Coordinates of C-alpha atoms in Angstrom, one line a residue:
Chain A
X1467 CA -6.4 39.0 -14.5
X1468 CA -7.8 35.9 -13.1
X1469 CA -8.2 35.3 -9.3
X1470 CA -6.3 33.3 -7.4
X1471 CA -9.5 31.9 -5.7
X1472 CA -12.9 32.5 -6.5
X1473 CA -15.9 30.9 -5.0
X1474 CA -19.4 31.3 -5.2
X1475 CA -21.7 30.0 -2.6
X1476 CA -19.6 26.4 -2.0
X1477 CA -21.2 23.7 0.1
X1478 CA -20.1 20.5 1.0
X1479 CA -22.3 18.0 2.9
X1480 CA -21.0 14.4 4.5
X1481 CA -23.5 11.9 5.4
X1482 CA -25.8 14.4 6.5
X1483 CA -23.0 17.2 8.1
X1484 CA -22.8 20.4 6.2
X1485 CA -19.1 20.5 6.5
X1486 CA -18.6 23.8 4.4
X1487 CA -21.2 26.5 4.1
X1488 CA -22.2 28.9 1.5
X1489 CA -18.4 30.3 1.1
X1490 CA -18.3 33.0 -1.2
X1491 CA -14.8 34.4 -1.6
X1492 CA -12.7 36.0 -4.1
X1493 CA -9.1 37.2 -3.8
X1494 CA -6.0 37.9 -6.1
X1495 CA -3.4 38.1 -3.3
X1496 CA -0.8 35.8 -3.7
X1497 CA 0.0 34.7 -0.2
X1498 CA -3.6 33.9 1.4
X1499 CA -3.8 32.4 4.8
X1500 CA -6.7 30.2 5.9
X1501 CA -7.1 30.0 9.7
X1502 CA -9.5 28.2 11.8
X1503 CA -9.7 25.5 15.2
X1504 CA -9.8 22.0 14.3
X1505 CA -12.6 20.9 12.6
X1506 CA -14.0 23.7 11.5
X1507 CA -13.7 22.5 8.0
X1508 CA -10.1 23.6 7.0
X1509 CA -9.0 20.4 5.7
X1510 CA -12.1 19.6 3.6
X1511 CA -11.7 22.9 2.1
X1512 CA -8.2 22.5 1.0
X1513 CA -9.5 19.1 -0.7
X1514 CA -12.4 21.1 -2.6
X1515 CA -9.7 23.5 -3.6
X1516 CA -8.0 20.8 -5.4
X1517 CA -11.2 19.7 -6.8
X1518 CA -11.4 16.4 -5.0
X1519 CA -14.8 17.0 -3.9
X1520 CA -18.1 16.8 -5.2
X1521 CA -19.1 20.5 -4.0
X1522 CA -22.2 22.7 -4.6
X1523 CA -22.0 25.9 -6.0
X1524 CA -18.8 27.7 -8.1
X1525 CA -15.5 27.5 -7.7
X1526 CA -12.1 28.4 -9.8
X1527 CA -8.8 28.4 -8.9
X1528 CA -6.6 30.1 -11.3
X1529 CA -9.6 30.8 -13.4
X1530 CA -10.1 26.9 -13.9
X1531 CA -13.1 24.8 -13.0
X1532 CA -11.1 22.1 -10.8
X1533 CA -13.8 20.2 -10.0
X1534 CA -14.8 19.2 -13.5
X1535 CA -11.7 19.8 -15.6
X1536 CA -9.5 17.3 -13.9
X1537 CA -7.2 17.9 -17.0
X1538 CA -6.3 21.2 -16.6
X1539 CA -6.7 21.3 -12.6
X1540 CA -3.3 19.4 -12.5
X1541 CA -1.7 22.1 -14.0
X1542 CA -3.1 24.9 -12.1
X1543 CA -3.2 23.8 -8.4
X1544 CA -1.2 21.3 -5.9
X1545 CA -1.9 20.1 -2.8
X1546 CA 0.9 19.6 0.0
X1547 CA -0.7 17.4 2.4
X1548 CA -0.9 17.8 6.3
X1549 CA 1.0 14.0 6.5
X1550 CA 3.4 13.1 3.9
X1551 CA 2.8 9.8 4.4
X1552 CA -0.9 10.0 3.0
X1553 CA 0.5 12.0 0.0
X1554 CA 3.4 9.6 -1.2
X1555 CA 2.4 6.8 -3.6
X1556 CA 5.4 5.3 -4.9
X1557 CA 8.2 3.5 -3.2
X1558 CA 11.2 5.6 -4.5
X1559 CA 11.8 9.7 -4.3
X1560 CA 12.4 9.8 -8.3
X1561 CA 8.9 7.5 -9.1
X1562 CA 7.1 10.1 -6.8
X1563 CA 8.6 13.3 -8.6
X1564 CA 8.0 11.5 -12.0
X1565 CA 4.4 10.5 -11.3
X1566 CA 3.1 13.9 -11.9
X1567 CA 5.3 14.6 -14.9
X1568 CA 3.4 11.3 -16.7
X1569 CA 0.1 12.3 -15.4
X1570 CA 0.4 15.6 -17.7
X1571 CA 1.6 13.6 -20.2
X1572 CA 5.4 14.7 -20.3
X1573 CA 7.7 11.7 -22.1
X1574 CA 9.4 9.6 -19.4
X1575 CA 13.2 10.6 -20.8
X1576 CA 11.9 14.5 -20.6
X1577 CA 10.2 13.7 -17.0
X1578 CA 13.3 12.2 -15.8
X1579 CA 15.7 15.1 -16.8
X1580 CA 13.2 17.5 -14.9
X1581 CA 13.3 15.3 -12.0
X1582 CA 16.6 15.4 -12.0
X1583 CA 16.7 19.1 -12.2
X1584 CA 14.5 19.3 -9.1
X1585 CA 16.6 17.5 -7.0
X1586 CA 19.5 19.3 -7.6
X1587 CA 17.4 22.6 -7.4
X1588 CA 16.6 21.6 -3.7
X1589 CA 20.4 20.7 -3.2
X1590 CA 19.1 16.8 -3.2
X1591 CA 20.7 15.2 -6.4
X1592 CA 21.4 12.1 -4.9
X1593 CA 17.8 11.0 -3.9
X1594 CA 16.5 9.7 -6.7
X1595 CA 16.7 5.6 -6.1
X1596 CA 16.5 6.2 -2.0
X1597 CA 13.6 4.5 -0.6
X1598 CA 10.6 6.8 0.9
X1599 CA 10.6 4.5 4.0
X1600 CA 13.9 5.6 4.8
X1601 CA 13.4 9.7 4.8
X1602 CA 12.7 11.4 7.9
X1603 CA 9.4 13.3 8.2
X1604 CA 10.7 16.4 7.3
X1605 CA 12.7 14.9 4.0
X1606 CA 9.4 13.4 3.0
X1607 CA 7.8 16.8 3.2
X1608 CA 10.5 18.2 1.0
X1609 CA 9.6 15.1 -1.0
X1610 CA 6.2 16.0 -1.5
X1611 CA 6.8 19.7 -2.1
X1612 CA 8.9 18.7 -5.2
X1613 CA 6.8 16.6 -6.3
X1614 CA 4.0 19.4 -6.9
X1615 CA 6.8 21.9 -8.1
X1616 CA 7.5 19.7 -10.9
X1617 CA 4.2 20.0 -12.0
X1618 CA 4.4 23.6 -12.4
X1619 CA 1.1 24.7 -9.9
X1620 CA 0.2 28.2 -10.6
X1621 CA -1.8 27.9 -6.8
X1622 CA -0.6 25.2 -4.3
X1623 CA -2.5 24.7 -1.0
X1624 CA -0.9 24.0 2.0
X1625 CA -2.5 21.7 4.4
X1626 CA -0.8 22.4 7.9
X1627 CA 2.6 21.6 6.8
X1628 CA 4.7 22.6 9.7
X1629 CA 2.6 20.3 12.0
X1630 CA 5.6 17.8 13.3
X1631 CA 8.3 19.6 12.4
X1632 CA 11.3 20.8 14.4
X1633 CA 12.1 24.5 14.5
X1634 CA 15.2 24.4 11.9
X1635 CA 13.1 22.4 9.6
X1636 CA 10.0 24.4 9.9
X1637 CA 11.8 27.2 9.1
X1638 CA 14.1 25.8 6.0
X1639 CA 10.5 25.1 4.6
X1640 CA 9.2 28.2 5.4
X1641 CA 12.4 29.9 3.5
X1642 CA 11.6 27.6 0.5
X1643 CA 7.9 28.4 0.3
X1644 CA 8.3 31.8 0.5
X1645 CA 10.4 31.9 -2.4
X1646 CA 8.0 30.1 -4.6
X1647 CA 6.6 32.2 -7.3
X1648 CA 3.1 30.2 -7.0
X1649 CA 0.5 31.6 -5.3
X1650 CA 0.1 30.1 -2.3
X1651 CA -3.4 29.2 0.4
X1652 CA -1.8 28.4 3.7
X1653 CA -4.4 26.5 6.0
X1654 CA -3.0 26.5 9.7
X1655 CA -4.6 26.5 13.1
X1656 CA -1.7 28.7 14.1
X1657 CA -1.6 32.5 13.7
X1658 CA 1.9 32.5 13.9
X1659 CA 2.1 30.6 10.5
X1660 CA 0.3 32.9 8.5
X1661 CA 2.1 36.2 9.5
X1662 CA 3.4 36.7 5.5
X1663 CA -0.1 36.5 4.4
X1664 CA -1.9 39.6 2.6
X1665 CA -5.1 37.9 3.0
X1666 CA -6.3 36.1 5.8
X1667 CA -9.9 33.9 5.8
X1668 CA -10.8 32.8 9.2
X1669 CA -13.0 29.9 8.8
X1670 CA -15.1 28.6 11.5
X1671 CA -17.8 26.1 11.5
X1672 CA -17.6 25.8 7.9
X1673 CA -18.8 29.5 7.3
X1674 CA -16.3 32.4 6.8
X1675 CA -16.1 34.1 10.0
X1676 CA -14.1 37.0 9.1
X1677 CA -11.7 38.0 6.0
X1678 CA -9.4 40.9 5.4
X1679 CA -5.9 41.9 5.9
X1680 CA -3.2 40.5 8.3
X1681 CA -5.5 41.8 11.2
X1682 CA -7.8 39.3 11.2
X1683 CA -5.4 37.1 12.5
X1684 CA -5.4 39.4 16.0
X1685 CA -8.8 39.1 16.2
X1686 CA -9.0 35.0 15.7
X1687 CA -5.8 34.7 18.6
X1688 CA -7.7 37.1 20.8
X1689 CA -10.9 34.9 20.3
X1690 CA -8.8 31.8 20.7
X1691 CA -7.1 32.7 24.0
X1692 CA -10.8 33.7 25.2
X1693 CA -12.2 30.3 24.3
X1694 CA -9.3 28.9 25.6
X1695 CA -9.2 30.6 29.0
X1696 CA -12.6 28.7 29.9
X1697 CA -12.9 25.2 30.8
X1698 CA -14.1 23.3 28.2
Chain B
X410 CA -12.3 4.3 -9.1
X411 CA -9.1 5.2 -7.6
X412 CA -10.1 4.4 -4.1
X413 CA -10.9 0.9 -5.5
X414 CA -7.2 0.5 -6.5
X415 CA -6.2 1.8 -3.2
X416 CA -7.8 -0.3 -0.8
X417 CA -6.7 -3.5 -3.2
X418 CA -3.1 -2.4 -2.7
X419 CA -3.7 -1.3 0.9
X420 CA -4.9 -4.9 1.7
X421 CA -2.6 -6.7 -0.3
X422 CA 0.2 -4.4 2.0
X423 CA -1.9 -5.7 5.2
X424 CA -1.5 -9.5 4.1
X425 CA 2.0 -8.9 3.8
X426 CA 2.5 -6.6 6.7
X427 CA 0.7 -9.4 8.7
X428 CA 3.3 -12.3 7.3
X429 CA 6.1 -9.5 8.7
X430 CA 5.1 -8.6 12.0
X431 CA 6.6 -10.3 15.1
X432 CA 4.0 -13.1 16.0
X433 CA 1.1 -12.6 17.8
X434 CA -0.2 -15.0 20.3
X435 CA -3.3 -16.0 19.8
X436 CA -6.2 -17.5 22.0
X437 CA -4.5 -20.5 24.2
X438 CA -1.1 -19.5 23.3
X439 CA -1.0 -20.8 20.3
X440 CA 1.7 -18.6 18.0
X441 CA 0.8 -18.4 14.5
X442 CA 1.5 -15.8 12.0
X443 CA -1.8 -13.7 10.7
X444 CA -1.2 -13.9 7.3
X445 CA -4.0 -15.8 6.5
X446 CA -6.2 -14.0 8.7
X447 CA -5.1 -11.0 5.9
X448 CA -6.5 -13.4 3.3
X449 CA -9.8 -13.6 5.4
X450 CA -10.2 -9.7 6.1
X451 CA -9.7 -8.8 2.6
X452 CA -12.5 -11.0 1.6
X453 CA -14.6 -10.1 4.4
X454 CA -13.6 -6.0 4.3
X455 CA -13.5 -5.8 0.7
X456 CA -15.6 -8.2 -0.7
X457 CA -15.2 -11.0 -3.4
X458 CA -13.8 -9.1 -6.5
X459 CA -11.7 -6.5 -4.7
X460 CA -10.5 -9.2 -2.0
X461 CA -9.4 -11.2 -4.4
X462 CA -7.2 -9.1 -6.8
X463 CA -5.4 -8.0 -3.3
X464 CA -4.5 -11.8 -2.7
X465 CA -3.4 -11.7 -6.3
X466 CA -1.5 -8.6 -6.3
X467 CA 0.1 -10.2 -3.1
X468 CA 0.9 -13.1 -4.8
X469 CA 2.4 -11.4 -7.9
X470 CA 4.7 -9.4 -5.6
X471 CA 6.0 -12.5 -3.8
X472 CA 6.4 -14.4 -7.0
X473 CA 8.5 -11.2 -8.2
X474 CA 11.1 -12.2 -5.3
X475 CA 9.8 -9.8 -2.3
X476 CA 9.9 -11.9 1.0
X477 CA 6.6 -11.2 2.0
X478 CA 5.2 -14.7 2.8
X479 CA 5.1 -15.5 6.4
X480 CA 9.0 -16.6 7.5
X481 CA 10.4 -13.8 4.8
X482 CA 9.8 -16.5 2.3
X483 CA 9.1 -15.6 -1.5
X484 CA 10.3 -16.0 -4.9
X485 CA 9.8 -18.1 -7.8
X486 CA 10.6 -21.3 -5.6
X487 CA 7.3 -21.1 -3.7
X488 CA 5.8 -22.3 -7.3
X489 CA 7.4 -25.5 -7.1
X490 CA 7.3 -25.9 -3.3
X491 CA 5.2 -28.4 -1.4
X492 CA 2.5 -25.4 0.2
X493 CA 2.1 -24.3 -3.7
X494 CA -1.6 -24.8 -3.1
X495 CA -1.9 -23.1 0.3
X496 CA -0.1 -19.9 -2.1
X497 CA -2.2 -20.1 -5.2
X498 CA -5.1 -20.9 -3.2
X499 CA -5.1 -17.3 -1.5
X500 CA -7.1 -15.1 -4.0
X501 CA -9.5 -18.3 -4.3
X502 CA -10.1 -18.0 -0.6
X503 CA -10.2 -14.5 -0.6
X504 CA -13.3 -14.3 -3.3
X505 CA -14.8 -17.3 -1.4
X506 CA -14.5 -15.4 1.9
X507 CA -16.0 -12.3 0.0
X508 CA -18.4 -13.6 -1.9
X509 CA -20.2 -15.8 1.1
X510 CA -19.8 -12.2 3.4
X511 CA -21.7 -10.5 0.4
X512 CA -24.7 -13.3 0.3
X513 CA -25.0 -13.3 3.8
X514 CA -25.6 -9.6 4.1
X515 CA -29.1 -10.3 6.5
X516 CA -26.7 -11.6 9.2
X517 CA -25.0 -9.3 11.6
X518 CA -21.4 -8.4 10.3
X519 CA -19.2 -10.3 12.5
X520 CA -21.5 -13.3 12.2
X521 CA -21.6 -13.4 8.1
X522 CA -18.0 -12.6 8.1
X523 CA -16.9 -15.5 10.7
X524 CA -18.8 -17.8 8.8
X525 CA -17.6 -16.9 5.5
X526 CA -14.1 -17.1 6.8
X527 CA -14.6 -20.8 8.1
X528 CA -15.9 -21.6 4.5
X529 CA -13.5 -19.5 2.2
X530 CA -10.3 -19.1 4.5
X531 CA -10.5 -22.5 6.0
X532 CA -12.2 -24.9 3.9
X533 CA -11.5 -23.7 0.1
X534 CA -7.9 -22.7 1.2
X535 CA -7.2 -26.0 2.4
X536 CA -9.1 -27.8 -0.5
X537 CA -6.5 -25.7 -2.7
X538 CA -3.8 -26.4 -0.5
X539 CA -4.0 -30.2 0.2
X540 CA -4.4 -30.6 -3.9
X541 CA -1.2 -28.8 -4.3
X542 CA 0.2 -30.8 -1.5
X543 CA -0.9 -34.0 -2.9
X544 CA 0.6 -33.2 -6.3
X545 CA 3.7 -32.1 -5.2
X546 CA 4.3 -35.0 -2.4
X547 CA 2.8 -37.6 -4.9
X548 CA 0.5 -38.5 -2.1
X549 CA -3.2 -39.2 -1.8
X550 CA -5.6 -35.9 -0.7
X551 CA -6.5 -38.0 2.2
X552 CA -2.8 -38.3 3.2
X553 CA -1.7 -34.8 2.4
X554 CA -4.9 -33.8 4.4
X555 CA -3.3 -35.3 7.4
X556 CA -0.4 -33.4 6.7
X557 CA -2.3 -30.5 6.9
X558 CA -4.5 -30.8 9.7
X559 CA -2.2 -29.5 12.8
X560 CA -3.0 -25.9 11.5
X561 CA -6.4 -26.3 11.4
X562 CA -7.1 -25.1 14.9
X563 CA -5.5 -21.8 14.8
X564 CA -6.9 -21.0 11.5
X565 CA -10.6 -22.0 13.2
X566 CA -9.2 -19.3 15.4
X567 CA -8.5 -16.8 12.9
X568 CA -11.6 -16.9 11.6
X569 CA -13.4 -16.4 14.6
X570 CA -11.4 -13.2 15.0
X571 CA -11.7 -12.1 11.1
X572 CA -15.6 -12.3 12.3
X573 CA -14.5 -9.7 15.4
X574 CA -12.3 -7.7 13.8
X575 CA -14.4 -7.2 10.7
X576 CA -17.6 -5.8 13.1
X577 CA -15.3 -3.8 14.6
X578 CA -14.0 -1.9 11.2
X579 CA -17.3 -1.9 10.3
X580 CA -18.8 0.2 13.0
X581 CA -15.6 2.3 13.0
X582 CA -15.0 2.8 9.2
X583 CA -18.6 1.4 7.5
X584 CA -17.8 3.1 4.5
X585 CA -14.7 1.3 3.9
X586 CA -15.9 -1.9 4.6
X587 CA -17.2 -2.2 0.9
X588 CA -18.4 -5.8 1.7
X589 CA -21.7 -4.0 2.8
X590 CA -21.7 -1.0 0.4
Chain C
X529 CA 12.1 -3.3 0.4
X530 CA 14.6 -5.7 0.8
X531 CA 14.1 -8.2 -2.1
X532 CA 15.4 -11.6 -1.9
X533 CA 18.0 -10.9 -5.0
X534 CA 21.5 -12.2 -4.0
X535 CA 23.9 -10.6 -1.5
X536 CA 26.6 -11.0 -4.0
X537 CA 26.3 -10.0 -7.6
X538 CA 26.5 -12.9 -10.1
X539 CA 27.3 -13.2 -14.2
X540 CA 23.3 -14.2 -14.3
X541 CA 22.5 -11.0 -13.3
X542 CA 23.0 -10.0 -16.4
X543 CA 21.3 -12.1 -18.9
X544 CA 17.7 -11.3 -19.9
X545 CA 15.1 -12.1 -17.1
X546 CA 13.0 -13.0 -19.8
X547 CA 15.5 -16.0 -21.0
X548 CA 15.9 -17.2 -17.3
X549 CA 12.5 -17.3 -16.5
X550 CA 12.0 -19.6 -20.1
X551 CA 14.5 -22.1 -18.7
X552 CA 13.6 -22.3 -15.3
X553 CA 10.0 -23.2 -16.7
X554 CA 11.6 -25.9 -19.2
X555 CA 13.5 -27.2 -16.8
X556 CA 10.8 -27.4 -14.3
X557 CA 8.9 -29.6 -16.8
X558 CA 11.7 -31.8 -17.4
X559 CA 12.3 -32.3 -13.6
X560 CA 8.6 -33.5 -13.5
X561 CA 8.7 -35.7 -16.6
X562 CA 12.2 -37.3 -15.4
X563 CA 11.0 -40.5 -13.8
X564 CA 14.8 -42.2 -13.2
X565 CA 16.8 -42.1 -10.1
X566 CA 20.1 -41.3 -11.2
X567 CA 18.6 -38.5 -13.5
X568 CA 17.5 -36.7 -10.7
X569 CA 20.5 -37.3 -8.9
X570 CA 22.3 -36.0 -11.7
X571 CA 20.3 -32.9 -11.8
X572 CA 20.3 -31.8 -8.2
X573 CA 24.0 -32.1 -8.7
X574 CA 23.4 -29.3 -11.1
X575 CA 21.7 -27.3 -9.1
X576 CA 24.0 -27.3 -6.0
X577 CA 26.6 -26.8 -8.6
X578 CA 24.9 -23.7 -9.8
X579 CA 24.5 -22.4 -5.9
X580 CA 28.2 -23.5 -5.2
X581 CA 29.9 -21.7 -8.5
X582 CA 29.3 -17.7 -7.4
X583 CA 31.1 -18.7 -4.1
X584 CA 30.1 -19.6 -0.7
X585 CA 28.4 -16.7 0.3
X586 CA 26.2 -16.9 -2.0
X587 CA 25.3 -20.5 -1.9
X588 CA 25.0 -20.0 2.2
X589 CA 22.2 -17.2 1.3
X590 CA 20.6 -20.0 -1.4
X591 CA 20.7 -23.1 0.5
X592 CA 19.4 -21.0 3.5
X593 CA 16.3 -20.4 1.7
X594 CA 15.4 -24.0 0.8
X595 CA 15.7 -24.8 4.5
X596 CA 11.4 -25.0 4.9
X597 CA 11.9 -28.1 2.5
X598 CA 13.6 -30.4 5.0
X599 CA 10.8 -31.5 7.1
X600 CA 9.0 -32.5 3.9
X601 CA 11.9 -34.4 2.5
X602 CA 12.1 -36.2 5.7
X603 CA 8.3 -37.2 5.7
X604 CA 8.9 -38.1 1.8
X605 CA 11.9 -40.3 3.0
X606 CA 10.2 -41.9 6.2
X607 CA 6.7 -42.3 4.7
X608 CA 7.7 -43.9 1.6
X609 CA 10.7 -45.7 3.6
X610 CA 7.8 -47.4 5.7
X611 CA 6.3 -48.5 2.4
X612 CA 9.3 -50.1 1.2
X613 CA 9.9 -47.7 -1.9
X614 CA 12.9 -45.7 -0.6
X615 CA 13.6 -45.1 -4.3
X616 CA 10.8 -43.3 -4.8
X617 CA 11.2 -41.4 -1.7
X618 CA 14.4 -40.2 -2.8
X619 CA 13.3 -39.4 -6.6
X620 CA 10.2 -37.1 -5.1
X621 CA 12.4 -35.4 -2.3
X622 CA 15.9 -34.8 -5.1
X623 CA 12.9 -33.3 -7.6
X624 CA 11.6 -31.3 -5.0
X625 CA 15.0 -29.9 -4.0
X626 CA 16.1 -29.2 -7.6
X627 CA 12.9 -27.4 -9.1
X628 CA 12.4 -25.5 -6.0
X629 CA 16.0 -24.5 -5.8
X630 CA 16.2 -23.5 -9.4
X631 CA 13.5 -21.2 -9.0
X632 CA 15.1 -19.7 -6.2
X633 CA 18.4 -19.4 -8.3
X634 CA 16.5 -17.3 -10.9
X635 CA 14.8 -15.2 -8.0
X636 CA 17.8 -14.6 -6.9
X637 CA 19.8 -13.8 -9.5
X638 CA 17.0 -11.0 -11.2
X639 CA 16.4 -7.7 -10.0
X640 CA 12.8 -7.0 -9.3
X641 CA 13.0 -4.0 -11.7
X642 CA 14.1 -6.6 -14.6
X643 CA 11.0 -8.6 -13.0
X644 CA 8.7 -5.7 -13.5
X645 CA 9.9 -5.0 -16.9
X646 CA 8.9 -8.8 -17.9
X647 CA 5.3 -8.8 -16.3
X648 CA 5.2 -5.0 -18.2
X649 CA 6.0 -6.7 -21.6
X650 CA 4.1 -9.9 -20.9
X651 CA 1.1 -7.3 -20.5
X652 CA 1.9 -5.2 -23.3
X653 CA -0.5 -7.0 -25.8
X654 CA -3.5 -6.6 -23.2
X655 CA -2.9 -2.4 -24.1
X656 CA -3.3 -3.3 -27.5
X657 CA -7.0 -4.3 -26.9
X658 CA -7.8 -1.3 -24.6
X659 CA -6.7 -2.8 -21.3
X660 CA -4.8 -0.4 -19.2
X661 CA -2.2 -1.8 -17.3
X662 CA -1.7 1.4 -15.6
X663 CA -3.6 0.4 -12.6
X664 CA -1.7 -3.1 -12.3
X665 CA 1.6 -1.1 -11.8
X666 CA 0.1 1.6 -9.6
X667 CA -0.9 -0.9 -7.7
X668 CA 2.4 -3.0 -7.4
X669 CA 4.2 0.5 -6.3
X670 CA 1.7 1.4 -3.7
X671 CA 2.1 -2.2 -2.2
X672 CA 6.1 -1.8 -2.7
X673 CA 5.4 1.5 -0.5
X674 CA 3.0 0.7 2.0
X675 CA 3.6 -3.0 3.0
X676 CA 6.8 -1.9 4.6
X677 CA 5.1 1.3 5.9
X678 CA 2.3 -1.1 7.8
X679 CA 4.7 -3.6 9.2
X680 CA 6.4 -0.5 10.9
X681 CA 3.0 0.6 12.2
X682 CA 2.2 -3.2 13.5
X683 CA 6.2 -2.9 15.2
X684 CA 4.8 0.2 16.6
X685 CA 1.8 -0.9 17.8
X686 CA 3.4 -4.3 19.1
X687 CA 5.7 -2.2 21.6
X688 CA 3.0 0.2 22.3
X689 CA 1.5 -2.8 23.8
X690 CA 4.9 -4.0 25.4
X691 CA 5.3 -1.3 27.3
X692 CA 2.1 -1.4 29.0
X693 CA 1.7 -5.1 29.5
X694 CA 3.6 -8.0 30.4
X695 CA 1.8 -10.2 27.7
X696 CA 2.7 -11.1 24.0
X697 CA 0.9 -8.8 21.9
X698 CA -2.5 -10.3 20.9
X699 CA -4.8 -9.9 18.0
X700 CA -6.0 -7.0 18.9
X701 CA -3.2 -4.9 17.3
X702 CA -4.6 -6.2 13.8
X703 CA -7.2 -3.7 14.3
X704 CA -5.7 -0.5 14.5
X705 CA -3.4 -1.8 11.8
X706 CA -6.3 -2.5 9.6
X707 CA -7.7 0.9 10.2
X708 CA -4.7 2.7 9.4
X709 CA -4.9 0.5 6.2
X710 CA -8.4 1.6 5.4
X711 CA -7.5 5.4 6.2
X712 CA -4.6 5.0 4.1
X713 CA -6.6 4.0 1.2
X714 CA -8.9 7.2 1.3
X715 CA -5.6 9.4 1.7
X716 CA -3.7 7.8 -0.7
X717 CA -6.9 7.7 -3.4
X718 CA -6.8 11.6 -2.7
X719 CA -3.1 12.1 -3.2
X720 CA -3.9 10.0 -6.5
X721 CA -6.8 11.9 -7.8
X722 CA -5.0 15.5 -6.5
X723 CA -2.0 14.4 -9.7
X724 CA -4.9 13.3 -12.1
X725 CA -5.9 9.8 -11.1
X726 CA -6.3 7.1 -13.2
X727 CA -9.3 8.8 -15.6
X728 CA -9.0 12.4 -16.0
X729 CA -12.2 13.2 -17.9
X730 CA -14.3 15.8 -16.7
X731 CA -15.9 13.7 -13.9
X732 CA -16.1 15.1 -10.4
X733 CA -14.4 12.3 -8.2
X734 CA -16.9 12.7 -5.4
X735 CA -16.5 10.5 -2.4

């Protein structure tokens, strides 16, 4: 069986700054958590795992070389952006969902059918023609998730998906994510978001500070509280 | 490649948004819509080719029937109206502004952008606009020019602003100001 | 986004968009060739009749769109009147009103989707020569998506300004608005590439 994540000496620099530094990581876990402070390189790692960055080192997600084999990558890994407004490309919900299927070579009629199915599955069958700008933040987040799920990825990267959501919306999204068959890589600064993860990676200044079971979250939180108790 | 497309589309959207938001008051209390400021910025920030494409994309959507021209105007009627030259001149002006900005790379960003905005966003745009007006109204070029002069002071202010804004953008997002890439 | 399509549905909505555009082109050419005052008057009456045919709501919405023309009509009549050729001023004014009016009629009775379909059909021959029309289609969709979003952001910035100032918002709000546009361009480029982008042939899309 291929690993969900397989990174070997992955580094990324931007304008001379090292943002990711020699990450080596291999795991078969279905629920992976990546925790770290703001600026620790979490969002960059999310983009790297989706194959969007020209990284150094070797990177495979679900067995696919996502950087170089873009065609296979879009079927293997999906990215849920932190801000749905950054992710949604099209003016209406149906177009947004249909886009990815078209990119995968699905014929328009079949794509339209699958979009309708996906909307029905999440109980929003009548959303298709709605303009995206009229949706609430939580509804936009759901559109993003459906757009990714429509493409049938084996791994979904979640970049702080709960930020800005109220408690009921957050609980609903969490339940929907828990029910997914795809492997999840959940990125967050908040250890509470990652309680269900079976493998946790603590990222600090572009490096892996610790890695292991959910107990890593306890270490992380203790350290964060220690830092927060001091004045900057 | 994708970034070229999204930059072009975002500036087309910016030109539209600047015509839609409530009027902003420029210096001396002259209220004008900022739409031509958007055309100038498309040139100074994106350069000749991408800037012209952004203005063309904006034009296409106006003609298709979206109320994106300042004052909520749009549709095919624009092409038969007296201001057709200004409208058709948008991509030409953005191209000229971008072309001049690119040629003046030795000058400080703001100065280059300001000069380019005056030449491209005012001189070139008015040549197009006045020509269109003289055809539609069947008047001599100078007579049509006289009808348009009322807007020149506002546009000079916009050109100065375009220079200042481009400087700030160049400092804040150097990698996005692709006219200096 | 709110389009300039008519508030009431007319029979003309069902006519093929291509035919309407073709007819508009011919009508406009005809108007510019027509030099007689009687002809221009008749043409203007026909256009007026078309505005009135679908009812008062349609006519009111349509004629409001021609408001921007009145100052020019006034200039034409006064200017030509002073020069003693009121007839010429009347011809030019009627032609202007009829041509813009006819074009407005087509815009009001043609849905945005139908217009885009015409563009797509016109661009089809390009595809045969290997020119991709994909960027154009994506570009139009992106503007439809982001023009209202940016306008909303502009309004938001204006209220943030007014909340702390007695003066009207100045040009300064254009800076954060443009920065939003530049940053959104980066994010959306990522979103596009995450789902295959424009070209997906084994190329690392580094920024």
